[in-house]
Amino acid sequence: MTLAKAVVTGTVFRAPEKRFTQNNVPVSSFVLNIGDREEMLIRVVVKRTALDEVVSGISKDDRILVEGRLQITTVKNESGAERRIYEIDANTIEPMGAGSAPSSGSSKTSGEDIVKFSQEEFSDELIGEDEIPF
């Protein structure tokens, strides 16, 4: 069940492993710990070939940011108890930390893409005092 878009940061708990489907499509996955004081593990699944280079550079204990679709699956174990598995189908992965350059498969931002506005463009005359609701 897909819930929503999620953006999480955390530490790589289990290094990425790559497998292939029957149609020879690469699928990488790794486990991310997003908890600060206690472990809160999320499986990250990467199906995009544009992210292969980023995923191959990830190792255990790296800090990363992941953006994608959050999915929750309920499975039954051998004793019959239900267990929830949290997964993110990744669209973007960015390494965090000293000396690492941001990388993603969906969008790269350069300094030319940033639009700067001058203070004159945000004058107080845009909203009159009569229009403020509080």
Coordinates of C-alpha atoms in Angstrom, one line a residue, residues 26-116:
P26 CA 18.7 -4.3 -11.7
V27 CA 17.0 -3.7 -8.3
S28 CA 19.1 -2.5 -5.4
S29 CA 18.1 -2.5 -1.8
F30 CA 19.6 -1.5 1.6
V31 CA 18.4 -0.8 5.1
L32 CA 18.4 2.7 6.5
N33 CA 18.3 3.5 10.3
I34 CA 16.3 6.7 10.7
G35 CA 16.2 6.6 14.5
D36 CA 18.3 8.8 16.7
R37 CA 18.4 7.0 20.0
E38 CA 16.9 3.6 19.0
E39 CA 16.9 1.7 15.8
M40 CA 14.0 2.5 13.4
L41 CA 14.8 0.6 10.2
I42 CA 13.3 1.2 6.8
R43 CA 14.1 -0.8 3.6
V44 CA 15.1 1.4 0.7
V45 CA 14.4 -0.1 -2.8
V46 CA 16.0 1.4 -5.9
K47 CA 14.6 0.4 -9.2
R48 CA 15.9 3.4 -11.2
T49 CA 19.1 2.8 -13.2
A50 CA 19.9 6.5 -12.9
L51 CA 20.6 5.9 -9.2
D52 CA 23.0 2.9 -9.8
E53 CA 26.1 5.1 -9.5
V54 CA 24.9 6.7 -6.3
V55 CA 23.9 3.4 -4.7
S56 CA 27.2 1.8 -5.6
G57 CA 29.0 4.5 -3.7
I58 CA 27.1 3.9 -0.5
S59 CA 28.5 1.8 2.3
K60 CA 27.5 0.9 5.9
D61 CA 27.4 3.9 8.3
D62 CA 27.1 6.5 5.6
R63 CA 24.6 9.3 6.3
I64 CA 22.2 9.8 3.4
L65 CA 18.9 11.5 2.4
V66 CA 16.3 9.5 0.6
E67 CA 13.2 10.8 -1.2
G68 CA 10.5 8.5 -2.6
R69 CA 7.2 6.7 -2.0
L70 CA 6.5 5.2 1.4
Q71 CA 5.0 1.8 1.3
I72 CA 3.8 -0.4 4.3
T73 CA 3.4 -4.1 3.9
T74 CA 2.0 -6.5 6.5
V75 CA 3.3 -10.0 6.5
K76 CA 2.7 -13.0 8.8
N77 CA 5.6 -14.9 10.3
E78 CA 5.8 -18.6 11.1
S79 CA 4.0 -18.2 14.4
G80 CA 1.1 -16.4 12.7
A81 CA 1.9 -13.0 14.2
E82 CA 1.6 -10.0 11.8
R83 CA 4.6 -7.8 11.2
R84 CA 4.8 -4.5 9.4
I85 CA 7.6 -3.8 6.9
Y86 CA 8.3 -0.1 6.0
E87 CA 9.8 0.5 2.5
I88 CA 10.7 3.5 0.5
D89 CA 10.7 3.2 -3.3
A90 CA 13.5 5.7 -3.9
N91 CA 13.4 8.5 -6.4
T92 CA 16.4 10.5 -5.1
I93 CA 19.4 9.6 -2.9
E94 CA 21.8 12.2 -1.7
P95 CA 24.9 11.5 0.4
M96 CA 25.2 13.7 3.5
G97 CA 28.4 14.6 5.4
A98 CA 31.7 16.3 4.9
G99 CA 33.2 16.2 1.5
S100 CA 30.3 14.4 -0.3
A101 CA 28.7 16.1 -3.2
P102 CA 24.9 15.8 -3.5
S103 CA 23.8 13.3 -6.1
S104 CA 20.4 12.3 -7.3
G105 CA 18.8 10.5 -10.2
S106 CA 15.8 12.8 -10.7
S107 CA 17.2 16.3 -10.4
K108 CA 20.5 18.1 -10.0
T109 CA 20.6 21.7 -8.9
S110 CA 23.2 24.1 -10.1
G111 CA 23.8 27.6 -9.0
E112 CA 22.3 28.8 -12.2
D113 CA 18.9 27.3 -11.3
I114 CA 18.5 29.3 -8.2
V115 CA 16.3 32.4 -8.7
K116 CA 17.2 35.3 -6.4

